[in-house]
Amino acid sequence: MALADFVPAPNEGTRKPRVSEPGGVRSHVETVRFVPAPRRETTSEGKRNSDSGTTRMGGCETGEIPLTLLASLNYVGQTISTRPTLAWFVPDSQSFNLEFRLYEYGLDSELKQVGNEILLKSSPGIMKLSPIEPETPGLSVGKKYLWQVTIICNPNDPSQDLLATAEFRVVDRQLIYSRNLEDLTTLEKVDLYAQEGLWYDALSEALKLSKESKLGEVGSALLESLAKWEEPEATQQVTSQQREEIEHHIQHLRQIAISEQ
């Protein structure tokens, strides 16, 4: 199977032939090209802080790969869904309490929490969540959001918590809305979303083809592709510490793509 390619610029792209699922995934999936926007938006407009695009190590990690969000640490991802699915990797076989929070950026980049925190139990491998319930209002098109996953290693010592954050923006893509998505296979939807730079939508569809707590072949390919395009652009100003964080994130994404396929 050819790996998904993650390359900048929303582009119409040629449609792929319809294929059977899921048995035909290995033999029929063609290259999926992920195409981010021409001017990729860096997290917090290039000024990353403790609230955006971060991963904090804690006291309950036992594996080589830490808690890792399946998203860009350096750039703001995009989605057309007002109820997006978000996914992350949990390293530990032991189950811990896990907290999920979603924030909306307001004026002067102030963060306002959306809804209440969601309490879960961690499980090893790939976890995913659609935090916006169908009966509640969806997220706002044009707005930027920050999502945060925290694993509570020691309830009596918050400094030991594992914490990771990433950002995304809900965007309007009329080209997508003009397509009859019901006529597309899941693989074709992955391809369409990937070519339009919609990381969260592409990954959400790809995970429908995977086993529980795994990425599957298509998801693994997308993650490899994301890692390829995570490097800072030449014009982006980053500190040595930020660059080191990004390099570690790239390494972890690639390790997860292999270990969780």
Tab-separated table of C-alpha atoms in Angstrom:
chain	number	residue	atom	x	y	z
A	1	MET	CA	0.000	0.000	0.000
A	2	ALA	CA	1.339	3.420	-0.887
A	3	LEU	CA	1.769	5.845	1.981
A	4	ALA	CA	-0.430	8.904	2.214
A	5	ASP	CA	1.392	12.064	1.203
A	6	PHE	CA	0.805	15.313	3.105
A	7	VAL	CA	1.602	18.250	0.775
A	8	PRO	CA	0.577	21.966	1.072
A	9	ALA	CA	-2.332	23.726	-0.876
A	10	PRO	CA	-6.103	23.063	-1.308
A	11	ASN	CA	-6.382	21.556	-4.703
A	12	GLU	CA	-9.119	19.775	-6.617
A	13	GLY	CA	-7.098	16.655	-7.422
A	14	THR	CA	-8.198	13.711	-9.548
A	15	ARG	CA	-10.812	11.396	-8.127
A	16	LYS	CA	-9.767	7.858	-7.358
A	17	PRO	CA	-11.679	4.837	-8.671
A	18	ARG	CA	-14.231	3.321	-6.329
A	19	VAL	CA	-12.868	0.390	-4.322
A	20	SER	CA	-14.332	-2.250	-2.041
A	21	GLU	CA	-13.907	-2.039	1.750
A	22	PRO	CA	-12.388	-3.117	4.041
A	23	GLY	CA	-10.938	-6.271	2.481
A	24	GLY	CA	-9.658	-4.401	-0.557
A	25	VAL	CA	-7.756	-1.810	1.452
A	26	ARG	CA	-4.344	-3.463	1.157
A	27	SER	CA	-4.519	-4.217	-2.560
A	28	HIS	CA	-6.486	-1.236	-3.872
A	29	VAL	CA	-5.647	1.884	-1.834
A	30	GLU	CA	-3.780	4.413	-3.932
A	31	THR	CA	-1.637	7.255	-2.679
A	32	VAL	CA	-3.627	9.714	-0.584
A	33	ARG	CA	-2.179	13.188	-0.841
A	34	PHE	CA	-2.802	15.377	2.193
A	35	VAL	CA	-2.726	19.002	1.096
A	36	PRO	CA	-2.557	21.650	3.844
A	37	ALA	CA	-3.358	25.294	3.108
A	38	PRO	CA	-0.781	27.323	1.145
A	39	ARG	CA	-0.023	29.474	4.180
A	40	ARG	CA	-0.120	27.060	7.043
A	41	GLU	CA	-1.250	28.678	10.275
A	42	THR	CA	1.214	28.045	13.095
A	43	THR	CA	-0.121	27.357	16.573
A	44	SER	CA	-0.936	30.547	18.479
A	45	GLU	CA	0.246	32.500	15.403
A	46	GLY	CA	3.764	31.182	15.875
A	47	LYS	CA	3.885	32.102	19.564
A	48	ARG	CA	3.400	28.752	21.231
A	49	ASN	CA	2.983	28.784	24.986
A	50	SER	CA	1.987	26.464	27.795
A	51	ASP	CA	-1.602	26.385	26.494
A	52	SER	CA	-1.066	25.541	22.831
A	53	GLY	CA	0.761	22.886	20.872
A	54	THR	CA	2.413	21.253	23.864
A	55	THR	CA	3.154	17.875	25.374
A	56	ARG	CA	4.138	17.542	29.032
A	57	MET	CA	5.756	14.421	30.384
A	58	GLY	CA	4.473	13.038	33.667
A	59	GLY	CA	4.893	10.368	36.266
A	60	CYS	CA	3.044	7.346	34.855
A	61	GLU	CA	4.745	6.796	31.513
A	62	THR	CA	6.297	3.390	31.070
A	63	GLY	CA	6.716	3.157	27.304
A	64	GLU	CA	9.101	4.720	24.825
A	65	ILE	CA	6.340	6.844	23.253
A	66	PRO	CA	4.561	9.418	25.468
A	67	LEU	CA	0.937	10.533	25.390
A	68	THR	CA	0.651	11.903	21.841
A	69	LEU	CA	-2.204	13.712	20.111
A	70	LEU	CA	-2.699	12.561	16.509
A	71	ALA	CA	-2.455	16.095	15.210
A	72	SER	CA	0.093	18.718	14.325
A	73	LEU	CA	1.966	20.259	17.235
A	74	ASN	CA	3.365	23.060	15.076
A	75	TYR	CA	0.439	23.979	12.815
A	76	VAL	CA	-3.288	24.554	13.268
A	77	GLY	CA	-5.230	21.655	11.764
A	78	GLN	CA	-8.459	22.156	9.832
A	79	THR	CA	-11.872	20.502	9.837
A	80	ILE	CA	-15.217	21.171	8.188
A	81	SER	CA	-17.017	19.298	10.949
A	82	THR	CA	-18.684	21.287	13.711
A	83	ARG	CA	-18.552	18.041	15.707
A	84	PRO	CA	-15.074	16.739	14.896
A	85	THR	CA	-13.571	13.463	16.041
A	86	LEU	CA	-10.259	13.855	17.879
A	87	ALA	CA	-7.762	11.035	18.437
A	88	TRP	CA	-4.662	10.410	20.517
A	89	PHE	CA	-2.205	7.690	21.534
A	90	VAL	CA	-2.006	6.340	25.098
A	91	PRO	CA	1.250	4.568	25.995
A	92	ASP	CA	0.370	2.756	29.228
A	93	SER	CA	-1.237	-0.644	29.630
A	94	GLN	CA	-2.468	0.394	33.092
A	95	SER	CA	-5.692	2.377	33.090
A	96	PHE	CA	-5.731	5.880	34.609
A	97	ASN	CA	-8.329	8.614	34.912
A	98	LEU	CA	-8.288	10.830	31.833
A	99	GLU	CA	-9.703	14.336	31.382
A	100	PHE	CA	-10.599	15.909	28.055
A	101	ARG	CA	-11.168	19.650	27.686
A	102	LEU	CA	-12.014	21.818	24.703
A	103	TYR	CA	-11.442	25.579	24.546
A	104	GLU	CA	-12.432	28.285	22.075
A	105	TYR	CA	-10.133	31.203	21.294
A	106	GLY	CA	-11.798	34.559	21.852
A	107	LEU	CA	-10.654	38.156	21.689
A	108	ASP	CA	-6.968	38.701	22.478
A	109	SER	CA	-6.494	34.909	22.232
A	110	GLU	CA	-8.312	34.359	25.518
A	111	LEU	CA	-9.402	30.764	26.053
A	112	LYS	CA	-12.989	29.950	26.998
A	113	GLN	CA	-13.851	26.373	27.877
A	114	VAL	CA	-16.510	24.757	25.678
A	115	GLY	CA	-18.847	22.661	27.796
A	116	ASN	CA	-17.629	20.636	30.747
A	117	GLU	CA	-14.567	18.461	30.946
A	118	ILE	CA	-15.159	14.885	29.828
A	119	LEU	CA	-13.947	12.173	32.205
A	120	LEU	CA	-12.741	8.881	30.752
A	121	LYS	CA	-10.555	5.902	31.595
A	122	SER	CA	-7.382	5.642	29.546
A	123	SER	CA	-6.792	2.553	27.437
A	124	PRO	CA	-3.584	1.637	25.580
A	125	GLY	CA	-3.264	2.437	21.897
A	126	ILE	CA	-5.454	4.799	19.892
A	127	MET	CA	-8.312	6.539	21.670
A	128	LYS	CA	-10.815	8.799	19.917
A	129	LEU	CA	-13.637	11.068	20.989
A	130	SER	CA	-16.329	13.233	19.434
A	131	PRO	CA	-16.759	15.721	22.295
A	132	ILE	CA	-19.710	17.687	20.886
A	133	GLU	CA	-22.946	15.793	21.495
A	134	PRO	CA	-25.579	15.725	18.688
A	135	GLU	CA	-28.164	17.491	20.874
A	136	THR	CA	-25.845	20.428	21.648
A	137	PRO	CA	-24.854	23.329	19.351
A	138	GLY	CA	-21.906	22.561	17.107
A	139	LEU	CA	-18.651	24.493	16.966
A	140	SER	CA	-18.497	27.755	15.011
A	141	VAL	CA	-17.119	27.972	11.474
A	142	GLY	CA	-14.099	30.273	11.377
A	143	LYS	CA	-13.256	29.834	15.056
A	144	LYS	CA	-10.023	28.348	16.381
A	145	TYR	CA	-10.072	25.778	19.178
A	146	LEU	CA	-7.609	24.142	21.531
A	147	TRP	CA	-8.125	20.597	22.752
A	148	GLN	CA	-6.379	19.108	25.746
A	149	VAL	CA	-5.946	15.564	27.028
A	150	THR	CA	-4.703	14.988	30.576
A	151	ILE	CA	-3.918	11.617	32.144
A	152	ILE	CA	-4.080	11.774	35.945
A	153	CYS	CA	-1.088	9.757	37.117
A	154	ASN	CA	-1.361	10.755	40.779
A	155	PRO	CA	-4.536	12.510	42.019
A	156	ASN	CA	-2.520	14.001	44.888
A	157	ASP	CA	0.214	15.468	42.684
A	158	PRO	CA	-0.931	17.338	39.532
A	159	SER	CA	2.697	17.903	38.517
A	160	GLN	CA	2.846	14.203	37.590
A	161	ASP	CA	-0.034	14.445	35.105
A	162	LEU	CA	0.572	13.708	31.423
A	163	LEU	CA	-0.760	16.598	29.354
A	164	ALA	CA	-0.950	17.262	25.617
A	165	THR	CA	-2.662	20.003	23.588
A	166	ALA	CA	-3.220	20.867	19.933
A	167	GLU	CA	-5.213	23.420	17.951
A	168	PHE	CA	-7.671	23.252	15.070
A	169	ARG	CA	-9.867	25.652	13.115
A	170	VAL	CA	-13.351	24.912	11.760
A	171	VAL	CA	-13.357	26.039	8.126
A	172	ASP	CA	-15.889	26.389	5.311
A	173	ARG	CA	-15.224	24.298	2.217
A	174	GLN	CA	-17.998	24.780	-0.356
A	175	LEU	CA	-16.292	22.302	-2.696
A	176	ILE	CA	-16.805	19.544	-0.140
A	177	TYR	CA	-20.445	20.465	0.450
A	178	SER	CA	-21.125	20.345	-3.296
A	179	ARG	CA	-20.082	16.687	-3.450
A	180	ASN	CA	-22.530	13.871	-2.833
A	181	LEU	CA	-20.547	12.256	-0.032
A	182	GLU	CA	-23.047	9.413	0.309
A	183	ASP	CA	-21.894	8.109	-3.070
A	184	LEU	CA	-18.260	7.884	-1.928
A	185	THR	CA	-16.601	4.966	-0.161
A	186	THR	CA	-14.783	5.632	3.089
A	187	LEU	CA	-11.463	5.448	1.246
A	188	GLU	CA	-12.636	8.018	-1.277
A	189	LYS	CA	-13.726	10.305	1.552
A	190	VAL	CA	-10.268	10.001	3.135
A	191	ASP	CA	-8.736	10.947	-0.201
A	192	LEU	CA	-11.099	13.883	-0.746
A	193	TYR	CA	-10.601	15.333	2.729
A	194	ALA	CA	-6.844	14.808	2.551
A	195	GLN	CA	-6.553	16.651	-0.770
A	196	GLU	CA	-8.543	19.546	0.709
A	197	GLY	CA	-6.246	19.906	3.716
A	198	LEU	CA	-8.825	18.666	6.221
A	199	TRP	CA	-6.637	16.625	8.559
A	200	TYR	CA	-9.217	15.851	11.226
A	201	ASP	CA	-11.867	14.749	8.724
A	202	ALA	CA	-9.411	12.564	6.804
A	203	LEU	CA	-8.171	10.850	9.974
A	204	SER	CA	-11.713	10.379	11.290
A	205	GLU	CA	-12.704	8.533	8.112
A	206	ALA	CA	-9.462	6.524	8.095
A	207	LEU	CA	-10.095	5.284	11.637
A	208	LYS	CA	-13.412	3.813	10.476
A	209	LEU	CA	-11.329	1.291	8.527
A	210	SER	CA	-9.228	0.241	11.536
A	211	LYS	CA	-9.620	-2.209	14.375
A	212	GLU	CA	-10.430	-0.911	17.847
A	213	SER	CA	-7.503	1.055	19.380
A	214	LYS	CA	-5.498	0.763	16.137
A	215	LEU	CA	-4.762	3.102	13.219
A	216	GLY	CA	-5.166	0.635	10.376
A	217	GLU	CA	-3.207	0.901	7.132
A	218	VAL	CA	-4.822	4.105	5.918
A	219	GLY	CA	-4.555	5.852	9.290
A	220	SER	CA	-0.934	4.777	9.619
A	221	ALA	CA	-0.174	6.171	6.173
A	222	LEU	CA	-1.811	9.495	7.016
A	223	LEU	CA	0.174	9.761	10.248
A	224	GLU	CA	3.443	9.097	8.416
A	225	SER	CA	2.485	11.849	6.024
A	226	LEU	CA	1.662	14.281	8.829
A	227	ALA	CA	5.078	13.650	10.358
A	228	LYS	CA	6.702	14.486	7.037
A	229	TRP	CA	5.064	17.931	6.936
A	230	GLU	CA	5.428	18.802	10.622
A	231	GLU	CA	8.833	20.453	10.145
A	232	PRO	CA	8.815	24.264	10.598
A	233	GLU	CA	8.859	26.262	7.362
A	234	ALA	CA	11.987	28.244	6.540
A	235	THR	CA	10.347	31.565	7.435
A	236	GLN	CA	8.984	30.351	10.773
A	237	GLN	CA	10.769	31.647	13.869
A	238	VAL	CA	11.198	28.892	16.463
A	239	THR	CA	13.438	28.603	19.492
A	240	SER	CA	15.809	25.689	19.939
A	241	GLN	CA	13.480	24.278	22.603
A	242	GLN	CA	10.457	24.515	20.295
A	243	ARG	CA	12.387	22.863	17.488
A	244	GLU	CA	13.390	20.035	19.807
A	245	GLU	CA	9.741	19.549	20.855
A	246	ILE	CA	8.659	19.417	17.210
A	247	GLU	CA	11.393	16.927	16.335
A	248	HIS	CA	10.327	14.683	19.216
A	249	HIS	CA	6.699	14.916	18.067
A	250	ILE	CA	7.703	13.912	14.536
A	251	GLN	CA	9.596	10.930	15.914
A	252	HIS	CA	6.653	9.869	18.064
A	253	LEU	CA	4.162	10.171	15.184
A	254	ARG	CA	6.345	7.914	13.053
A	255	GLN	CA	6.742	5.379	15.855
A	256	ILE	CA	2.982	5.306	16.435
A	257	ALA	CA	2.322	4.903	12.700
A	258	ILE	CA	4.410	1.726	12.787
A	259	SER	CA	3.487	0.276	16.185
A	260	GLU	CA	-0.275	0.919	16.018
A	261	GLN	CA	-1.030	-0.106	12.425
